[in-house]
Structures are given as C-alpha cells and as structure tokens.
Tab-separated table of C-alpha atoms in Angstrom:
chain	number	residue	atom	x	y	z
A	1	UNK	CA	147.168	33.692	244.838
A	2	UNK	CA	145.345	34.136	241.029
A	3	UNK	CA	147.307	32.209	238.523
A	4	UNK	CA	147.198	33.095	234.766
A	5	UNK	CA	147.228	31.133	231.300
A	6	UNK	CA	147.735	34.190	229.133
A	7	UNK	CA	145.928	32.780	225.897
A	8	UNK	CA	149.846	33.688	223.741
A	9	UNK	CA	152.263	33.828	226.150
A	10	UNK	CA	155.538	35.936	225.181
A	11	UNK	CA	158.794	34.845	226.349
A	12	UNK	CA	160.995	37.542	227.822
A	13	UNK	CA	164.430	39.264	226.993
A	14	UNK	CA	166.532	41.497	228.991
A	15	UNK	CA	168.148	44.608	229.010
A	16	UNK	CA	170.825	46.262	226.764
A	17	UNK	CA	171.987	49.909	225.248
A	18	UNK	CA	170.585	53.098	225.398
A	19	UNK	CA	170.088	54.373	222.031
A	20	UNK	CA	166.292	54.366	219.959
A	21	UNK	CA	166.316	52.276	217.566
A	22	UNK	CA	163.479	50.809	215.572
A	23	UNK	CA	161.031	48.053	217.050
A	24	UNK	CA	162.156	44.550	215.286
A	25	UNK	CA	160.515	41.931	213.313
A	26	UNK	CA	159.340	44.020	210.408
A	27	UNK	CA	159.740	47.736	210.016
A	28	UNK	CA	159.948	50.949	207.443
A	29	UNK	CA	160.447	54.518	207.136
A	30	UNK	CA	158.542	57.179	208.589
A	31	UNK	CA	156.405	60.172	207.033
A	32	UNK	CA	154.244	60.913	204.058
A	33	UNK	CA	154.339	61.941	200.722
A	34	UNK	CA	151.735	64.430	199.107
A	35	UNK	CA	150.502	61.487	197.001
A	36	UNK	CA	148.920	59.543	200.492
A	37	UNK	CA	151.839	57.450	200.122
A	38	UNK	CA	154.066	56.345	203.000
A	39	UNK	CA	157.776	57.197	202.314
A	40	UNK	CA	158.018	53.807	201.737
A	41	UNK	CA	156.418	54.116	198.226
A	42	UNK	CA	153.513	52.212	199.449
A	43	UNK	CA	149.752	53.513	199.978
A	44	UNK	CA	148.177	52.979	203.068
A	45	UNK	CA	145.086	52.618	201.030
A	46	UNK	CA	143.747	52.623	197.500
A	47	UNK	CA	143.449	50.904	194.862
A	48	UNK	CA	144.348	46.700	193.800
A	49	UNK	CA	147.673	46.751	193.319
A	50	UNK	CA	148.054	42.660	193.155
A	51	UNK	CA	148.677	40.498	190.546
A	52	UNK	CA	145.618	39.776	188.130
A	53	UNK	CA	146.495	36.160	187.567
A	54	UNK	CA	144.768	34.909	191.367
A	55	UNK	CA	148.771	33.633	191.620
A	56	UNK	CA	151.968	35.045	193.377
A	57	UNK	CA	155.470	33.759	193.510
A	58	UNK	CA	157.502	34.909	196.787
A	59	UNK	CA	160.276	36.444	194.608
A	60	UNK	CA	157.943	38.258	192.198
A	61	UNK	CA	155.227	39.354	194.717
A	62	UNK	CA	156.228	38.994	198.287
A	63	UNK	CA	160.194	40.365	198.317
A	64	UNK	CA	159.171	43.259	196.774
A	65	UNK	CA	156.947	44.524	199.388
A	66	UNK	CA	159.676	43.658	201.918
A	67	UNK	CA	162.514	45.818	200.086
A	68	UNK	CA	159.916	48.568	199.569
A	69	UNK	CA	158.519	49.101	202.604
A	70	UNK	CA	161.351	47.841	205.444
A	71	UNK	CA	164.333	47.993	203.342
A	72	UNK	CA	165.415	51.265	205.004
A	73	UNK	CA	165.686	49.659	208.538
A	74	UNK	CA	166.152	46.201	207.192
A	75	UNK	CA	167.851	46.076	204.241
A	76	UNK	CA	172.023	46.272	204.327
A	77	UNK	CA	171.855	47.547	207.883
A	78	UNK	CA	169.875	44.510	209.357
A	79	UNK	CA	168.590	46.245	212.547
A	80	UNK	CA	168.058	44.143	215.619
A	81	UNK	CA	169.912	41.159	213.253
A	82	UNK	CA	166.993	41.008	210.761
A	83	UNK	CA	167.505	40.946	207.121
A	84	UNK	CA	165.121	41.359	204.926
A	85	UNK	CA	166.886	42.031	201.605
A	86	UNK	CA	166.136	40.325	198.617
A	87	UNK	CA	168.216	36.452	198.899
A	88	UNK	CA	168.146	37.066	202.468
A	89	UNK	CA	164.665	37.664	203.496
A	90	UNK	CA	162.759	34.358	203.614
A	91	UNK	CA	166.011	32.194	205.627
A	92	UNK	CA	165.267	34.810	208.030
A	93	UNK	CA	161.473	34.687	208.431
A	94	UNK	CA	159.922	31.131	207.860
A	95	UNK	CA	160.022	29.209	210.921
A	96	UNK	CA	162.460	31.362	212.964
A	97	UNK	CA	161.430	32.480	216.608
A	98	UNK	CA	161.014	36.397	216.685
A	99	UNK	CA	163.163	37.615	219.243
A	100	UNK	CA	160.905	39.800	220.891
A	101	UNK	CA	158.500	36.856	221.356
A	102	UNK	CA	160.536	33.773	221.379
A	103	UNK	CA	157.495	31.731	221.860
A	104	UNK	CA	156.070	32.699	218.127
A	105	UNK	CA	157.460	32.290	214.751
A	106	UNK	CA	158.141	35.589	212.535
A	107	UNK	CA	156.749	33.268	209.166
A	108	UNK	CA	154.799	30.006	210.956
A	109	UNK	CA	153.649	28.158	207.096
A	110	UNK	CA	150.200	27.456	206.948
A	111	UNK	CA	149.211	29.558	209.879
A	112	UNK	CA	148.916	33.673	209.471
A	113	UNK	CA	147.433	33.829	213.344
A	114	UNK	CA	150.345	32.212	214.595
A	115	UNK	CA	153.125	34.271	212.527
A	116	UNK	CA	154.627	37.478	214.308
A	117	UNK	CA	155.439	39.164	210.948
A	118	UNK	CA	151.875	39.693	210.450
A	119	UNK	CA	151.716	40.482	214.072
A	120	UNK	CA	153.883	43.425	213.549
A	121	UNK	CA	151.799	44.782	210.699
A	122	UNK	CA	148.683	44.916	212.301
A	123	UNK	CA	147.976	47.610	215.049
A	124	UNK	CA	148.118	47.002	218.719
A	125	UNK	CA	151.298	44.117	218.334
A	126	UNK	CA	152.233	42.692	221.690
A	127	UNK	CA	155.602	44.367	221.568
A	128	UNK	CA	156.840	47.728	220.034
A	129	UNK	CA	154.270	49.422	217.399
A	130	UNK	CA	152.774	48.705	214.013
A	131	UNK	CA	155.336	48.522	210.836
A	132	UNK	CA	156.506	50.145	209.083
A	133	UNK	CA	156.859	52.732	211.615
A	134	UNK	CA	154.956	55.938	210.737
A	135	UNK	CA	152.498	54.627	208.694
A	136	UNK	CA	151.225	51.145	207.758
A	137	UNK	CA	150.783	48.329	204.585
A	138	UNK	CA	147.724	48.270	202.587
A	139	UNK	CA	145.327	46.215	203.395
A	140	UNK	CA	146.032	44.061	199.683
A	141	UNK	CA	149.647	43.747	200.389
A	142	UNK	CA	149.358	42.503	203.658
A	143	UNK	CA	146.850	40.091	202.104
A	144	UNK	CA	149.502	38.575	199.552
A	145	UNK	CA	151.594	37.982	202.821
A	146	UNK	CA	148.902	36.641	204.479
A	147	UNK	CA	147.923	34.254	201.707
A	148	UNK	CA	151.836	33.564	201.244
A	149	UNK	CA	151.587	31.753	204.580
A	150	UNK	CA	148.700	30.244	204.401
A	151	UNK	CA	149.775	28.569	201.423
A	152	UNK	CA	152.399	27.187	203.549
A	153	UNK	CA	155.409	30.389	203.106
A	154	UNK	CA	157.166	28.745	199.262
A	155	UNK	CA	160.011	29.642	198.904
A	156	UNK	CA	159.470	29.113	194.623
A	157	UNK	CA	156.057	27.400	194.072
A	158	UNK	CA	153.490	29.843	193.018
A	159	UNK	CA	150.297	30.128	195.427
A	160	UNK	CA	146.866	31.246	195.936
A	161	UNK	CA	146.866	35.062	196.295
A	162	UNK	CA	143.505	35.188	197.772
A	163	UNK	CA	143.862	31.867	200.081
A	164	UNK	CA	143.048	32.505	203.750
A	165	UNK	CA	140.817	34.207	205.439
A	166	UNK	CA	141.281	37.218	207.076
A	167	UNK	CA	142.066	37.769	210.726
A	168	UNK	CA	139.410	37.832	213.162
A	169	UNK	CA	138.532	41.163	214.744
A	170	UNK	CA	138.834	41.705	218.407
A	171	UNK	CA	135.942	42.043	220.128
A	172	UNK	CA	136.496	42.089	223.682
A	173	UNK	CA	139.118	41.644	226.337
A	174	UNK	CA	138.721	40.608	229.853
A	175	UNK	CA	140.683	40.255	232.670
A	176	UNK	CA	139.925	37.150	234.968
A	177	UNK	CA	140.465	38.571	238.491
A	178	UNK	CA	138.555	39.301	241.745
A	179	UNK	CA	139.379	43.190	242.691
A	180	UNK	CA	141.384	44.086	244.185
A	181	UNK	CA	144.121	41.780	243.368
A	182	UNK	CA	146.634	42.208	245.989
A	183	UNK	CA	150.683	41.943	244.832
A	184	UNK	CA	153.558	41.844	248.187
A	185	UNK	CA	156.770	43.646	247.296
A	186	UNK	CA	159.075	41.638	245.543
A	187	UNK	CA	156.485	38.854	244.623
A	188	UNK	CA	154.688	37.467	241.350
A	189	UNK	CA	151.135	37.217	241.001
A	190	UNK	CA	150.005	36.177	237.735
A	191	UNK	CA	146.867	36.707	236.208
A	192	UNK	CA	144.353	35.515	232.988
A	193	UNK	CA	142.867	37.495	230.186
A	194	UNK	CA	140.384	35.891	227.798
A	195	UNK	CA	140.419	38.289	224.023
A	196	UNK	CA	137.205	37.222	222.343
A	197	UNK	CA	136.092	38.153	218.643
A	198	UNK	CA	133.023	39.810	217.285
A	199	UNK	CA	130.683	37.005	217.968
A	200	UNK	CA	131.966	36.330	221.432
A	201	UNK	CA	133.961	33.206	220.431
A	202	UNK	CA	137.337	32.706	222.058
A	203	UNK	CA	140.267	33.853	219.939
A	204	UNK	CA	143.341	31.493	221.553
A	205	UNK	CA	146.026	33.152	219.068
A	206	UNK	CA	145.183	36.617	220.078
A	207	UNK	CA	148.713	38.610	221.629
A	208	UNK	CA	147.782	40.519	224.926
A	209	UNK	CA	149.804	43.701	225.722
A	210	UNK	CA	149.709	44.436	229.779
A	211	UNK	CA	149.821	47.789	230.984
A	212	UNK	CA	150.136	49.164	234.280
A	213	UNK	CA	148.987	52.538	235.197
A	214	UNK	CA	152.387	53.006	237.789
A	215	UNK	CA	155.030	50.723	236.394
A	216	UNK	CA	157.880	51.956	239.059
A	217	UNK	CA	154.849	50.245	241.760
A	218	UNK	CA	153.478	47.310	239.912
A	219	UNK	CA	155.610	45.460	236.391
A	220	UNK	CA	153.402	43.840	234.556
A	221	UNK	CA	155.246	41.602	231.749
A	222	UNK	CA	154.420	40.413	228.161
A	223	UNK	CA	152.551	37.171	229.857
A	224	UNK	CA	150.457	39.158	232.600
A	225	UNK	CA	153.300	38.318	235.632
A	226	UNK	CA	152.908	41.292	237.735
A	227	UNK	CA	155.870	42.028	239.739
A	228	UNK	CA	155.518	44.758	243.238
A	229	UNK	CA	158.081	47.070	243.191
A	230	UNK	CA	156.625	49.397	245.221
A	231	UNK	CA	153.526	50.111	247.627
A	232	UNK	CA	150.633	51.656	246.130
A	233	UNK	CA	147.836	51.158	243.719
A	234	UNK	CA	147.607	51.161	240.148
A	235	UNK	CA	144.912	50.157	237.284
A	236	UNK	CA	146.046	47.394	235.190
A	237	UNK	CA	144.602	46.999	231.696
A	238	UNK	CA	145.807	43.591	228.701
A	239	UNK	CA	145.004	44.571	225.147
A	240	UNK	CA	144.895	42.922	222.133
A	241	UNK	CA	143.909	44.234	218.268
A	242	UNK	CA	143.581	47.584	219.605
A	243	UNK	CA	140.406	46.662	222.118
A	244	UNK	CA	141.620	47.113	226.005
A	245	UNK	CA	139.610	45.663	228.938
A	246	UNK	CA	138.186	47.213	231.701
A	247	UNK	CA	140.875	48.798	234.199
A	248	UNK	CA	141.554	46.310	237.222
A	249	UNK	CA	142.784	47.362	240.821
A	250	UNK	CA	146.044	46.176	241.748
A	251	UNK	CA	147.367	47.284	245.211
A	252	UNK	CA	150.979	46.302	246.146
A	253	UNK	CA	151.432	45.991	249.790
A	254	UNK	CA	154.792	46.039	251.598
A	255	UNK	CA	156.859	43.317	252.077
A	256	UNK	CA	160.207	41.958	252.646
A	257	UNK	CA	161.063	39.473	250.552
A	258	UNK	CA	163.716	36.631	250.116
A	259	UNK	CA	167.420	38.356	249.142
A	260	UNK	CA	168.460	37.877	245.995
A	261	UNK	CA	172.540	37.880	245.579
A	262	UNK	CA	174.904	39.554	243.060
A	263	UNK	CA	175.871	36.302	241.327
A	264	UNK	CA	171.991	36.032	240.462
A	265	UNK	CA	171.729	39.479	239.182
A	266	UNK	CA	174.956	38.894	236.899
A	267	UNK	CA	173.473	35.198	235.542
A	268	UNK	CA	170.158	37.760	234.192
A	269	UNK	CA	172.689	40.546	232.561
A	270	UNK	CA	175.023	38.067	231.190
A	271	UNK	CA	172.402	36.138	229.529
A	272	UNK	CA	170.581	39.110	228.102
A	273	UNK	CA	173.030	42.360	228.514
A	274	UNK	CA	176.064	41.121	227.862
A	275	UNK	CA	176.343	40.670	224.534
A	276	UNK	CA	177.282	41.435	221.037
A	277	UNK	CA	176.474	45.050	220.396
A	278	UNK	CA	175.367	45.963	223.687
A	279	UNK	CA	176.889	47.076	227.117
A	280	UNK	CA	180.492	44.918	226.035
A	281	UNK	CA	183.537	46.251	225.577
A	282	UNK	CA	183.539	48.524	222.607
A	283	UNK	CA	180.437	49.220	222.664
A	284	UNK	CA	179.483	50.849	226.068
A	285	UNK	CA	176.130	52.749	225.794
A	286	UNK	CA	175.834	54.838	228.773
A	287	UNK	CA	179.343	54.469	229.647
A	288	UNK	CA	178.163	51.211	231.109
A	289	UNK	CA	179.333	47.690	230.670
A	290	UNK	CA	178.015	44.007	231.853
A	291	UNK	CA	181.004	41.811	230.712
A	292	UNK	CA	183.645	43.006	233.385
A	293	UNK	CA	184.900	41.271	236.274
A	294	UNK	CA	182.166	40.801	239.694
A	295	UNK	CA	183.825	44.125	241.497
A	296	UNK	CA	184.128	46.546	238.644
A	297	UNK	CA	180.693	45.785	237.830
A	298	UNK	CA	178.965	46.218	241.248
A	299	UNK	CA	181.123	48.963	241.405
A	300	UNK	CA	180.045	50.353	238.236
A	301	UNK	CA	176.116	50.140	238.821
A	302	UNK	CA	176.419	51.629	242.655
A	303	UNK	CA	177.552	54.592	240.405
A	304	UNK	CA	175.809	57.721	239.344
A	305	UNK	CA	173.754	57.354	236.127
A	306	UNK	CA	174.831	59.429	233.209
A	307	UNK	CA	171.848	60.082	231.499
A	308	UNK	CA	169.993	61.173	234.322
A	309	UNK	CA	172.262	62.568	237.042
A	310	UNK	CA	169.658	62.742	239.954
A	311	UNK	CA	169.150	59.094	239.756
A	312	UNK	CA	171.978	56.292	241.052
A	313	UNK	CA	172.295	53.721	238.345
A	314	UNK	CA	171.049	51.562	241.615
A	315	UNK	CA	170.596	53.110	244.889
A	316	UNK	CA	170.424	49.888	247.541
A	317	UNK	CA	167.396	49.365	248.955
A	318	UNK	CA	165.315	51.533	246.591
A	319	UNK	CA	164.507	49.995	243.525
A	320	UNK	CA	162.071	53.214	242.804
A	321	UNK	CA	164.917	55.499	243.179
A	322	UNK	CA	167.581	53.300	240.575
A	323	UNK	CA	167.754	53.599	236.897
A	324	UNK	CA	168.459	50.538	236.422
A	325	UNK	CA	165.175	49.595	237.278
A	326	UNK	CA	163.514	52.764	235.396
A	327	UNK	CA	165.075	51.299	231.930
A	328	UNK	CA	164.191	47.568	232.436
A	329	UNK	CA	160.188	48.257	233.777
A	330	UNK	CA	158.924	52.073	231.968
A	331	UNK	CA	157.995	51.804	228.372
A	332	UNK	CA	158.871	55.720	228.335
A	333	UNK	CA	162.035	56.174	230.290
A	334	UNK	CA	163.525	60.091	231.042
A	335	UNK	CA	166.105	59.094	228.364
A	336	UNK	CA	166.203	56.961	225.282
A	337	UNK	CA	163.748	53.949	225.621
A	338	UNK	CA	163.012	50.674	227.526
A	339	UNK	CA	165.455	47.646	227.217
A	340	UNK	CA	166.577	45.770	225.864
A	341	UNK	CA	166.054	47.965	222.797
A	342	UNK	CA	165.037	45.872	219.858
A	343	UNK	CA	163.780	43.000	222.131
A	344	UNK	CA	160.604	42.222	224.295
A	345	UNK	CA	160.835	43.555	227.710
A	346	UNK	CA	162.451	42.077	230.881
A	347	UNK	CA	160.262	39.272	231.554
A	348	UNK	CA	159.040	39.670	235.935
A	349	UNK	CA	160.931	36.346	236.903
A	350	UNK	CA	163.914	38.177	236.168
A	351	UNK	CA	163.403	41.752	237.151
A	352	UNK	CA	161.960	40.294	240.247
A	353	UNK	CA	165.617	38.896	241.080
A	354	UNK	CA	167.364	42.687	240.130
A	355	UNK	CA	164.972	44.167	242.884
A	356	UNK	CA	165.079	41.750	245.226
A	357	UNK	CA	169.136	42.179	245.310
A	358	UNK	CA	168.014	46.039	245.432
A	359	UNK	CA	166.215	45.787	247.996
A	360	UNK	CA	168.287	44.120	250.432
A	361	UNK	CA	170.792	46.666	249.491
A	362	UNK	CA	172.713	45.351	246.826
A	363	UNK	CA	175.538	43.082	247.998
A	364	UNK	CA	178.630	42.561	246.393
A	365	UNK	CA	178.437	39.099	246.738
C-alpha cells in the first residue's frame, strides 16, 4: 500500500452549518470599481503606493491594508472568529494556528513561506480561494506584509519594507505513484507529491490542494489520504501555486470493511459539529442538530434531508446515496457549500469512520 509525506501537511476539521459564508484567514469584498480598483479601495495593480522612507511600522503601514481590504468580512463581524480590526488584528495573526490548516501559523515571524495569511493572498491556497474574495492585493502591499514577517511580525518597531525575498514560483508538481493506484471501499491509501520551483529545486513549504475527479467514489483530503467511498475510477490531480500535476488513475474496488459504531460517528461530530454557532441548539442550520441525546440524533440523520428532498440525510448502507456524506466530501454540494464552512475539509481518518457506520447500515448503537 503507497504511503505519502505530503511536503505541508494540513490538519483536518469537520463538518458544521449550511449557509456560504466567506473562506477564513484573510478575506474582502467582492467586485470592481471603474477606476481598476477592487471594492476594497485597493488596486490590483499600478503604481508604488509604499512608504518612501525603505521603513514601515505595523500600525502605520500594515493595519491599514487589513481594514481596507478585509474589514468588510473581518472587521466588527469577525467571520469564522477572525478579527482583523485595528487593536485587534495582530493578537489574532502572529503565531496563531489558522483553523483551516491547524498545522500552519496565519503570521509565523521571520518566515513568509511558512505563514497562511500570505497563503491566502496568493492564488491556488490549499483551502478556500484567494483574498480578498473577488479580486486580489497588489503585488506592493502584499510585499509590506511579506517584509512585515520577515522582519520577524513587530508589533511597534519599525522594519525593512523591502526585506525578504519573494516567494518562489511553482514550477512543477508530481505525484509519486505507480498507476493505477488501487483504493478498497472504506480504506486509506495515502499518497506523495513533490511541488518543485522554476529551477527544479524542491520547494518543502509549498501547500498541495488534492482533487479528485469523482469525490462521491474516491475523498481525497488536504494531506493526499484518499478515502473509497465507492467503486469506480477517477483521475486524481495535487496542486500547488496554481501548477497541477499530471492526472493519476485511482480505481476503488469493492470491499467490506470493518463496522464502525454510532458512538464513533458522534466522538467526530461532537468534536467538530457540535459547537458554538453551528448545528447546537439555537442555531440549527438545516433544521439539524449534533448536541442532542444518542436516539434523537440517529433518529434525526436517518431522516429526510431538507435541502435536498430526494436524498436521506443518511440512507444505511449507501454512503453515495446520503447527504451527509455529499456535504462533508463535494467541494460543490446541490445546496450551500462543503463543511465545515469556514474550516478545512473533513480530514479521510474521520469521514472514513461516518461511512464505515454507513455502510454497515448505520446502527444505533
């Protein structure tokens, strides 16, 4: 069985509400003005608009571009629990875990590569799209960030607006596998993908994005764990900086797995759906809930869904057939988008325990 070391592993999250909300970690407004200008005030391109003094000060050069450009999404309202208003901002960036990828900073000081906020502003992130949504920084201001970091993320020192250098360019991605790579039903098979830069040299720091071709037959998470759901055969591409590798064939053969039990399946949506603002009582997206008692839960998700009424929320033994199951593994779901929203994906370890319990026809117990 292949094993992987994805080169920047992401650390999963779970599922939650129903309603689109904006990505996390960074975001704006959407649309144009006649100027060129994004409607967050900022051009995409053009002309210096940086200090002239080769210094910068976080308050005086690096808030403003934050209450500018992502104050509409993360100003007073805070989406997904991130503040970036001015006095707020930089307690919530330097050296706290995103939580769409646990495993990196948003602000890591002294290291742009390894900070998700600058991540999130270049194209092709490894979860959700570029900020601010609709449109993106210019290339200077993301530079002050950039050097910000790199001069360690001050809170009040001035620093270097022109320290660091500049990202390094994707040049190729390649998946490490011998075709076809065979996944059983209910299983993990993990794989490795090796992102290089112009001149062929390994880039370690670079974020993959996996993408399977059939999602409801093969799950391929943030790390490059791919899941079978269901028999078939799909192309599976990783991508990072906007450069995707070759397509490779993945065929999932049938198989009946180990059962997985009801108290399992509640220890995943506890830990990731049940909680504040999502699927609790109060706040019940979907008309659905994850914090009530073992039999007016199971009860609950046996149910019809009511966003898309051909589909049981889960039908027992066919995880294909349950929406459940749509929500946690399609990007682009029949209705709303992929949970949890704000939050990386289901990670496979833990979808593979929701369709195990699926398939051996979801027990109560």
């Amino acid at each position: 069985m292949p094993t992987i070391r994805v080169l920047c592993a992401l650390i999963p999250l779970c599922a939650c509400s129903i309603y689109t909300l904006p990505e996390l970690d960074g975001a704006g407004s959407t649309g144009a003005s006649e100027t060129g200008a994004t409607s967050t005030g900022l051009p995409t391109t053009g002309a210096d608009t940086g200090p002239t003094d080769g210094s910068c000060d976080f308050a005086g050069e690096v808030q403003p571009i934050f209450s500018e450009a992502c104050g509409a999404c993360h100003g007073a309202q805070a989406q997904a629990g991130l503040s970036l208003a001015d006095g707020a901002a930089y307690a919530a960036l330097v050296g706290v875990a995103s939580t769409q990828v646990p495993a990196s900073a948003r602000v890591e000081p002294g290291d742009p590569a390894a900070s998700y906020l600058l991540q999130k502003l270049g194209p092709g992130p490894a979860v959700g799209g570029q900020m601010p949504l609709g449109g993106s920084l210019a290339a200077d201001r993301v530079a002050i960030i950039s050097a910000w970091i790199t001069a360690g993320a001050p809170e009040t020192a001035s620093f270097p607006c022109a320290a660091g250098e500049p990202a390094a360019a994707v040049g190729a991605v390649e998946i490490e596998a011998v075709e076809p790579v065979v996944v059983e039903v209910g299983e993990i098979v993990e794989l490795d993908a090796v992102v290089t830069d112009l001149e062929g040299e390994p880039l370690p720091a670079a974020a993959l994005v996996w993408t399977s071709s059939g999602e409801l037959t093969l799950f391929a998470d943030g790390t490059g764990a791919l899941l079978g759901i269901s028999p078939g055969t799909v192309q599976l591409t990783a991508s990072a900086g906007g450069v995707d590798s070759l397509p490779v064939t993945v065929e999932v053969v049938a198989h009946v797995p180990p059962p997985a039990s009801f108290a399992a399946v509640r220890a995943v949506t506890t830990a990731r759906c049940a909680v504040a603002g999502c699927h609790v009582d109060g706040v019940e997206p979907g008309d659905l809930r994850f914090d009530r008692d073992d039999e007016a839960m199971w009860e609950e998700l046996l149910e019809d869904s009511t966003q898309v009424g051909s589909l049981r929320r889960v039908l027992p033994g066919a995880p294909t057939e349950s929406y459940l199951v749509h929500k946690l593994v399609q990007r682009s779901p029949a209705v709303g988008g992929q949970m949890p929203i704000g939050a990386a994906p289901i990670d496979a370890a833990s979808a593979q325990v929701i369709v195990r319990w699926i398939l051996a026809d979801a027990p109560a117990n």
